[in-house]
XYZ file of C-alpha atoms in Angstrom:
555
model
C 49.618 -107.693 -30.165
C 48.235 -110.588 -28.156
C 44.547 -110.716 -27.312
C 43.390 -112.468 -24.153
C 39.720 -112.460 -25.160
C 37.473 -111.291 -27.965
C 34.833 -108.715 -27.349
C 32.021 -110.922 -25.980
C 32.861 -114.607 -26.215
C 36.052 -114.451 -24.224
C 34.540 -112.077 -21.697
C 32.857 -115.095 -20.113
C 35.367 -117.916 -20.631
C 37.264 -117.537 -17.397
C 34.438 -117.042 -14.926
C 35.392 -118.957 -11.820
C 39.066 -119.264 -12.775
C 39.988 -117.102 -9.798
C 37.383 -117.287 -7.095
C 38.829 -115.167 -4.347
C 38.442 -111.498 -5.286
C 35.774 -109.366 -6.978
C 37.058 -107.492 -10.017
C 37.206 -103.801 -10.788
C 37.437 -103.264 -14.539
C 39.827 -100.718 -16.087
C 38.528 -98.713 -19.078
C 41.326 -96.829 -20.892
C 39.828 -94.177 -23.142
C 41.665 -92.327 -25.930
C 40.082 -88.986 -26.743
C 40.939 -85.414 -27.788
C 39.581 -81.903 -27.338
C 39.633 -81.182 -31.091
C 38.238 -84.555 -32.235
C 34.672 -84.085 -33.626
C 33.424 -87.661 -33.012
C 34.793 -87.514 -29.461
C 32.329 -84.725 -28.654
C 29.358 -86.938 -29.571
C 30.807 -90.144 -28.084
C 31.984 -88.968 -24.678
C 28.694 -87.798 -23.073
C 26.806 -91.105 -23.531
C 29.946 -93.135 -22.826
C 30.676 -91.455 -19.503
C 26.998 -91.518 -18.608
C 27.146 -95.328 -18.797
C 30.507 -95.517 -17.026
C 29.234 -93.153 -14.337
C 26.336 -95.505 -13.620
C 28.798 -98.350 -12.979
C 31.341 -96.887 -10.571
C 31.126 -100.086 -8.503
C 32.309 -102.115 -11.515
C 34.536 -100.026 -13.782
C 37.202 -97.313 -13.527
C 37.788 -95.034 -16.545
C 41.023 -93.228 -17.351
C 41.328 -90.760 -20.232
C 44.411 -90.155 -22.343
C 44.137 -86.878 -24.279
C 45.945 -87.783 -27.518
C 47.789 -85.626 -30.068
C 45.463 -85.871 -33.063
C 43.582 -84.467 -34.921
C 44.130 -80.968 -33.445
C 45.114 -78.989 -30.368
C 44.608 -80.240 -26.833
C 46.376 -78.518 -23.909
C 45.994 -81.622 -21.740
C 48.147 -83.604 -24.175
C 50.836 -80.930 -23.940
C 50.965 -81.410 -20.151
C 52.385 -84.948 -20.466
C 53.037 -85.846 -24.108
C 55.641 -88.576 -23.596
C 53.641 -90.816 -21.281
C 50.502 -90.410 -23.376
C 52.476 -91.471 -26.461
C 53.723 -94.503 -24.503
C 50.168 -95.680 -23.771
C 49.135 -95.019 -27.378
C 52.022 -97.154 -28.626
C 51.432 -99.871 -26.021
C 48.058 -100.768 -27.517
C 48.659 -99.533 -31.069
C 45.885 -96.931 -30.865
C 45.513 -95.060 -34.170
C 42.141 -93.336 -33.901
C 40.070 -91.293 -31.485
C 37.772 -91.977 -29.843
C 38.981 -95.519 -29.108
C 39.034 -97.518 -25.898
C 40.613 -100.544 -24.246
C 38.866 -102.616 -21.566
C 41.112 -104.476 -19.117
C 43.887 -104.474 -21.707
C 41.816 -105.691 -24.663
C 41.484 -103.309 -27.593
C 41.422 -100.787 -29.071
C 37.774 -100.945 -30.048
C 34.929 -98.524 -30.698
C 34.364 -96.778 -27.391
C 30.563 -96.962 -27.234
C 30.475 -100.621 -28.295
C 33.170 -101.676 -25.858
C 31.673 -99.620 -23.025
C 28.208 -101.127 -23.301
C 26.399 -102.261 -20.176
C 26.558 -105.883 -21.322
C 30.341 -105.818 -21.733
C 30.840 -104.052 -18.395
C 28.665 -106.645 -16.621
C 30.403 -109.591 -18.277
C 33.924 -108.461 -17.471
C 33.044 -107.368 -13.910
C 31.544 -110.820 -13.262
C 34.994 -112.400 -13.642
C 37.001 -112.770 -10.429
C 40.586 -111.640 -9.947
C 43.736 -113.198 -8.460
C 44.525 -109.898 -6.669
C 43.091 -107.264 -4.420
C 44.445 -103.712 -4.609
C 44.058 -101.037 -1.940
C 44.943 -97.555 -3.173
C 45.148 -94.356 -1.142
C 46.590 -90.890 -1.605
C 47.169 -87.715 0.386
C 47.726 -84.175 -0.853
C 50.468 -82.366 1.071
C 49.719 -79.557 3.534
C 51.285 -77.145 1.032
C 48.965 -78.395 -1.763
C 51.973 -78.915 -4.050
C 52.470 -82.682 -3.914
C 50.589 -85.953 -3.645
C 51.771 -89.134 -1.945
C 50.355 -92.447 -3.169
C 50.286 -95.838 -1.453
C 49.233 -98.991 -3.305
C 48.981 -102.345 -1.514
C 48.699 -105.406 -3.775
C 47.692 -108.772 -2.269
C 47.479 -112.125 -4.048
C 44.185 -113.879 -3.386
C 45.368 -116.996 -5.228
C 48.650 -118.364 -6.553
C 49.816 -116.403 -9.604
C 52.633 -116.976 -12.093
C 52.794 -114.223 -14.716
C 55.053 -111.493 -16.080
C 53.379 -108.471 -14.452
C 53.771 -104.776 -13.760
C 51.936 -102.410 -11.452
C 50.741 -99.199 -13.075
C 49.828 -96.084 -11.101
C 48.262 -92.998 -12.673
C 47.485 -89.619 -11.128
C 44.303 -88.269 -12.702
C 42.098 -85.210 -12.438
C 38.639 -86.589 -11.764
C 36.846 -83.781 -13.595
C 38.250 -80.836 -15.526
C 35.798 -78.033 -16.315
C 36.684 -75.321 -18.829
C 34.722 -72.099 -19.142
C 35.232 -72.271 -22.900
C 36.293 -75.213 -25.074
C 40.084 -75.777 -25.000
C 39.949 -77.411 -28.427
C 37.741 -77.108 -31.497
C 35.082 -79.778 -30.843
C 33.125 -77.796 -28.239
C 33.797 -80.043 -25.229
C 34.310 -78.335 -21.866
C 34.068 -81.314 -19.468
C 36.718 -84.030 -19.268
C 36.834 -87.086 -16.998
C 39.697 -88.823 -15.141
C 42.364 -87.208 -17.302
C 45.781 -88.787 -16.829
C 48.294 -86.238 -15.495
C 51.232 -88.442 -14.476
C 52.174 -92.114 -14.308
C 54.309 -93.254 -11.379
C 57.162 -93.764 -11.548
C 56.658 -93.600 -15.323
C 54.767 -95.157 -18.221
C 56.635 -98.468 -17.828
C 55.204 -98.987 -14.345
C 56.804 -101.027 -11.552
C 57.961 -104.564 -12.233
C 56.313 -107.119 -9.948
C 57.514 -110.619 -8.951
C 56.558 -113.298 -11.475
C 55.488 -115.770 -8.818
C 52.979 -115.017 -6.039
C 51.583 -117.353 -3.403
C 48.159 -116.741 -1.886
C 48.500 -114.001 0.721
C 51.683 -112.466 -0.680
C 51.707 -108.668 -0.470
C 53.647 -105.813 -1.998
C 53.292 -102.131 -1.048
C 54.305 -99.359 -3.440
C 54.738 -95.745 -2.349
C 55.397 -92.836 -4.701
C 55.033 -89.075 -4.630
C 54.633 -86.441 -7.317
C 55.089 -82.670 -7.273
C 52.064 -81.159 -8.986
C 52.564 -79.796 -12.477
C 49.862 -78.573 -14.862
C 47.047 -79.427 -12.455
C 43.899 -77.366 -12.918
C 42.226 -78.158 -9.578
C 44.037 -80.046 -6.785
C 40.713 -80.882 -5.152
C 39.990 -83.139 -8.162
C 43.182 -85.213 -7.824
C 42.534 -88.973 -7.759
C 44.657 -92.101 -8.273
C 44.136 -95.235 -10.363
C 46.278 -98.353 -9.890
C 46.221 -101.627 -11.784
C 48.149 -104.863 -12.268
C 48.828 -105.806 -15.900
C 50.212 -108.921 -17.569
C 52.994 -107.752 -19.878
C 52.749 -110.807 -22.140
C 49.020 -110.675 -22.864
C 48.329 -107.038 -21.769
C 45.428 -108.312 -19.656
C 44.600 -106.097 -16.681
C 44.106 -108.439 -13.727
C 42.770 -105.943 -11.201
C 42.260 -102.190 -10.796
C 41.659 -99.806 -7.915
C 40.612 -96.183 -7.502
C 41.346 -93.630 -4.807
C 38.731 -90.886 -5.132
C 39.369 -87.162 -4.630
C 39.602 -86.687 -0.872
C 40.861 -83.168 -0.233
C 39.162 -81.451 2.681
C 39.905 -78.189 4.466
C 41.591 -78.390 7.870
C 39.153 -75.756 9.079
C 37.572 -72.441 8.090
C 40.799 -70.396 8.335
C 43.920 -71.522 6.503
C 45.974 -69.185 4.326
C 49.446 -69.928 2.980
C 52.061 -68.840 0.475
C 52.506 -71.328 -2.376
C 55.055 -69.374 -4.455
C 57.510 -66.587 -3.770
C 60.176 -64.656 -5.643
C 62.515 -61.815 -4.697
C 62.865 -60.575 -8.268
C 59.366 -59.263 -8.963
C 58.845 -62.016 -11.540
C 58.063 -65.693 -10.882
C 59.828 -66.631 -14.129
C 63.081 -64.956 -13.052
C 64.910 -66.488 -10.095
C 67.759 -63.947 -9.933
C 67.941 -60.481 -8.379
C 70.095 -57.608 -9.611
C 71.389 -55.183 -7.018
C 70.562 -54.983 -3.330
C 66.864 -54.140 -3.539
C 64.420 -57.030 -3.834
C 60.908 -56.795 -5.241
C 59.194 -59.640 -3.364
C 56.106 -61.224 -4.865
C 54.113 -64.042 -3.272
C 51.218 -66.143 -4.433
C 48.821 -66.939 -1.607
C 46.176 -69.659 -1.485
C 43.050 -70.023 0.590
C 43.005 -73.549 2.000
C 40.238 -72.819 4.472
C 36.567 -73.580 4.001
C 35.621 -69.946 4.669
C 36.424 -67.225 2.153
C 39.802 -65.650 2.910
C 39.424 -61.894 3.335
C 42.623 -60.973 5.209
C 46.070 -62.456 5.824
C 49.273 -61.228 7.493
C 52.327 -61.858 5.313
C 55.728 -61.625 7.019
C 58.844 -61.711 4.858
C 62.620 -61.375 5.169
C 65.773 -62.102 3.177
C 68.918 -63.763 4.523
C 67.578 -63.673 8.096
C 67.261 -59.895 7.939
C 64.527 -57.875 9.681
C 61.068 -59.358 9.176
C 58.600 -57.043 7.447
C 54.817 -57.286 7.664
C 52.305 -56.774 4.869
C 48.610 -57.059 5.726
C 46.711 -58.359 2.704
C 42.972 -57.943 2.221
C 40.764 -59.338 -0.527
C 38.280 -62.174 -1.052
C 39.389 -65.692 -2.035
C 37.154 -68.746 -2.231
C 38.382 -72.196 -1.203
C 41.587 -73.086 -3.133
C 41.575 -69.761 -4.985
C 44.891 -67.925 -5.353
C 46.050 -64.308 -5.484
C 49.367 -62.720 -6.453
C 50.597 -60.147 -3.931
C 53.304 -57.575 -4.682
C 55.108 -56.755 -1.430
C 57.017 -53.549 -0.640
C 60.675 -53.469 -1.709
C 63.193 -55.031 0.662
C 66.783 -53.802 1.078
C 69.351 -56.544 1.606
C 72.966 -57.492 0.875
C 72.954 -59.598 -2.300
C 75.174 -62.638 -1.700
C 76.215 -65.523 -3.900
C 73.381 -67.514 -2.287
C 70.252 -65.899 -0.819
C 66.990 -67.013 0.746
C 63.654 -65.252 0.945
C 61.493 -66.452 3.836
C 57.727 -65.935 3.902
C 55.479 -66.584 6.897
C 51.691 -66.267 6.933
C 49.505 -65.733 9.989
C 46.066 -64.640 11.201
C 43.844 -65.663 8.264
C 40.607 -63.707 8.589
C 42.041 -62.327 11.839
C 41.775 -65.798 13.395
C 44.176 -68.516 14.490
C 45.383 -70.574 11.526
C 43.778 -74.024 11.427
C 46.823 -75.555 9.687
C 50.071 -74.085 11.048
C 52.295 -76.694 9.360
C 52.095 -74.819 6.027
C 52.679 -71.296 7.343
C 56.402 -71.061 6.492
C 57.831 -70.976 2.982
C 61.389 -70.359 1.771
C 62.942 -69.978 -1.689
C 66.636 -69.755 -2.543
C 67.845 -67.326 -5.203
C 71.065 -65.984 -6.648
C 72.238 -62.583 -7.844
C 71.782 -61.742 -11.499
C 74.418 -62.574 -14.070
C 77.380 -60.212 -13.664
C 79.218 -58.468 -16.503
C 82.154 -56.052 -16.682
C 81.644 -52.369 -17.504
C 83.115 -52.905 -20.970
C 81.533 -55.817 -22.819
C 80.574 -57.109 -26.256
C 77.370 -58.463 -27.736
C 78.043 -60.986 -30.483
C 75.209 -62.133 -32.755
C 75.620 -64.960 -35.270
C 72.491 -65.172 -37.465
C 71.544 -68.187 -39.520
C 69.504 -67.863 -42.709
C 67.116 -65.091 -41.558
C 69.357 -62.285 -40.213
C 66.662 -59.638 -40.715
C 64.514 -61.456 -38.129
C 67.017 -60.877 -35.294
C 67.118 -57.789 -33.028
C 68.337 -57.008 -29.526
C 68.528 -54.068 -27.152
C 70.076 -53.400 -23.769
C 68.065 -51.201 -21.382
C 69.205 -49.552 -18.163
C 67.062 -49.714 -15.023
C 65.426 -46.366 -15.938
C 64.200 -47.860 -19.234
C 66.658 -46.038 -21.506
C 68.222 -48.044 -24.350
C 72.025 -47.980 -24.012
C 72.823 -50.328 -26.927
C 71.005 -52.251 -29.657
C 71.561 -54.327 -32.754
C 69.742 -55.672 -35.793
C 67.936 -56.301 -37.965
C 70.994 -57.891 -39.575
C 71.767 -58.400 -43.243
C 74.531 -61.013 -43.426
C 73.731 -64.626 -42.616
C 76.169 -67.047 -40.959
C 78.622 -64.302 -39.902
C 79.328 -63.172 -36.339
C 78.626 -59.471 -35.846
C 79.907 -57.752 -32.695
C 78.812 -54.579 -30.892
C 80.879 -52.954 -28.118
C 78.879 -51.775 -25.103
C 79.941 -49.535 -22.227
C 78.026 -49.964 -18.977
C 77.829 -47.954 -15.775
C 79.118 -49.410 -12.525
C 76.603 -50.727 -9.999
C 73.738 -50.736 -12.483
C 71.175 -53.288 -13.639
C 70.379 -53.863 -17.307
C 67.798 -55.895 -19.214
C 68.923 -57.613 -22.403
C 66.007 -58.233 -24.784
C 66.646 -60.679 -27.654
C 64.023 -61.242 -30.377
C 63.743 -63.702 -33.227
C 60.603 -63.220 -35.318
C 61.445 -66.194 -37.559
C 59.430 -69.373 -37.070
C 62.588 -71.508 -36.992
C 65.870 -71.598 -35.097
C 67.883 -68.627 -36.290
C 71.296 -68.349 -34.612
C 72.789 -67.254 -31.285
C 73.601 -64.223 -29.146
C 76.594 -64.098 -26.788
C 77.458 -61.593 -24.070
C 81.249 -61.412 -23.633
C 83.134 -59.604 -20.859
C 86.261 -57.432 -21.150
C 88.506 -60.487 -20.699
C 86.892 -62.296 -23.629
C 84.930 -64.718 -21.416
C 81.493 -65.779 -22.569
C 79.063 -64.811 -19.791
C 75.786 -65.576 -21.548
C 74.644 -67.489 -24.625
C 71.077 -67.303 -25.945
C 69.705 -69.462 -28.749
C 67.410 -67.743 -31.235
C 64.590 -70.247 -30.871
C 61.444 -69.871 -33.004
C 59.469 -66.697 -32.157
C 61.839 -65.925 -29.275
C 61.256 -62.802 -27.188
C 63.448 -63.179 -24.095
C 64.544 -60.799 -21.341
C 67.651 -61.447 -19.249
C 68.712 -59.231 -16.343
C 72.448 -58.589 -15.994
C 74.307 -56.349 -13.590
C 77.636 -54.623 -13.099
C 77.386 -54.804 -9.296
C 79.704 -57.754 -8.731
C 78.302 -60.771 -6.947
C 79.249 -60.772 -3.292
C 80.981 -63.612 -1.507
C 82.314 -64.267 1.973
C 85.620 -65.069 0.246
C 85.916 -61.361 -0.547
C 86.021 -60.656 3.205
C 87.524 -63.721 4.949
C 90.329 -66.047 3.904
C 88.129 -69.116 4.359
C 91.008 -71.489 3.610
C 92.792 -70.303 6.794
C 89.721 -70.396 9.071
C 90.168 -72.495 12.264
C 87.976 -73.276 15.280
C 89.403 -75.120 18.311
C 89.105 -77.038 20.522
C 86.405 -79.191 18.988
C 84.725 -80.849 20.907
C 84.476 -77.962 23.394
C 83.343 -77.861 27.018
C 83.490 -74.142 27.873
C 84.804 -71.834 25.171
C 86.530 -72.151 21.821
C 88.641 -69.924 19.615
C 87.958 -68.792 16.075
C 91.084 -67.862 14.134
C 90.397 -65.934 10.938
C 92.180 -63.687 8.496
C 90.226 -60.667 7.290
C 90.870 -59.533 3.729
C 89.141 -56.235 4.512
C 87.385 -54.557 7.420
C 83.828 -55.710 8.079
C 81.161 -56.212 10.698
C 81.098 -59.921 11.547
C 78.398 -61.874 13.376
C 79.286 -65.184 15.070
C 75.955 -67.043 15.249
C 75.461 -70.395 17.003
C 72.492 -72.564 15.969
C 71.264 -75.819 17.457
C 70.293 -78.744 15.225
C 66.671 -77.529 15.144
C 67.863 -74.391 13.371
C 67.263 -72.165 16.421
C 69.655 -69.287 17.066
C 71.059 -69.806 20.605
C 73.936 -67.312 20.619
C 74.925 -64.248 18.569
C 78.213 -62.412 19.089
C 79.057 -59.285 17.074
C 82.466 -57.812 16.224
C 83.938 -55.178 13.933
C 87.147 -56.648 12.529
C 89.842 -54.814 10.581
C 92.081 -56.206 7.864
C 94.495 -58.850 9.167
C 94.572 -61.814 11.569
C 92.105 -62.072 14.445
C 91.202 -64.480 17.236
C 87.644 -64.488 18.551
C 86.594 -66.275 21.769
C 83.128 -67.874 21.829
C 81.778 -68.971 25.229
C 79.298 -71.864 24.990
C 79.478 -73.111 28.568
C 75.738 -72.448 29.074
C 74.697 -74.635 26.144
C 73.478 -78.209 26.541
C 75.573 -81.072 25.228
C 75.183 -81.851 21.549
C 76.100 -80.762 18.032
C 75.875 -77.098 16.970
C 76.526 -74.950 13.899
C 78.704 -71.827 14.008
C 77.711 -69.415 11.216
C 80.166 -66.586 10.546
C 78.139 -63.904 8.790
C 79.593 -60.889 6.943
C 77.969 -58.267 4.740
C 79.099 -60.246 1.701
C 78.141 -63.768 2.669
C 78.673 -66.379 5.359
C 80.477 -69.614 6.139
C 79.365 -72.329 8.578
C 81.261 -74.846 10.698
C 79.974 -77.578 13.034
C 81.207 -78.227 16.561
C 80.317 -80.488 19.472
C 79.570 -79.246 22.987
C 80.664 -81.791 25.615
């Protein structure tokens, strides 16, 4: 690995080389929550760094040795990339402006910080970020400007960090509970963004990226670090920091940040025609949230209201189980959630009041089916059972005795019923597979017996619904199109059904709804749109088993 300066002598060699821009120094720190020397090094190190925020920007990579660290598990690949980039092999270790690794306390001394910060830079960097109104994403803008002519092989690196992470109890074994500027994500990845090799004074480049939050402890601590790095020498030429900047829009702001129709955030499918809606709400207002109206519906059905009460501090969350909702389970479904009246007041941020999540029906299986288990070397570690919705076990298998041989169990299921298939592997290694096979011999489900597996899968014998069960969609016609007054809908019904002909404008607003009860056979329906303004519209033909949409133009 090339070095562009040694610890002290080269820190001063280039003073005056670039005279245009003051320098912010980047301090890349490699640490770990189960590393004993890290616990004694980090407090004095970050005390010094914290006294020099006008000169130096630290970023922490929580590495994978010598023990457990949950922050490493949040982004292992990009942390490994930065470890490999500098050849880091111990913790704590640090790199200053691309030079290292060295002993953290020695490298982060006041003298070294002063010497490196005294050197000017050929760039200026302006970094900013904004957390979305839904508190689920951050958008980053980095503007790089050359303050002198530059000819180098360079990349721009951008890192999302959590400024401070506080644990109530140590996450590792070294006793630390406070962690600083922990890297959560690099944008667009650990390789950065390639920059032009040649820059003239005044040249600019603006980079914009966004990231959906994942494994963030506290969104109010989100910050961004950006730097320009020479890929030949690894020298960091300039760095920039966008501090945490999240502020409440006002005292009253409540919203839904997650929703499911299945009763379980980990399960995105619903069996049957009764949903068990669950929402996670967040207080984004500066005042404690003590009440919130939660409206919810599925597939544009009747909107139900649930009035929540409780006590949530700023950015605190609560999981709310809503009353069951009856609906017609289609091949594609949507649950819509709307929040209103936080603390009985007008919402200070209405842009985040609406939330929608798509979901599908549960896996479908025929009444007569088979469960096939193929163990590997530990057959006695595999078991499964199939439970009906009332909790009774209707079929089970294992522990098994014969390795490497498929063993099949016939199961008979009731019509229009929901079942939960539980599959367990108590071995600490991969241990085979389970397949659910329908009466026609088709494989409907395959589960791998991963180490220490304990999985639950919901399956149903109420067949998934589809508009194709009701309407011959291949023969559907609308004419004339464009239309000035009225148009015809020709459709062939496969069976009798209530049908709704809904017209939406391009803002998604329902502007016309025409109902009909159609019997089996061919039909022609007249839709009068003479009162509508000119433009493009969507005709949605809704049945009890799904819908189909067509566009038309009103002249």
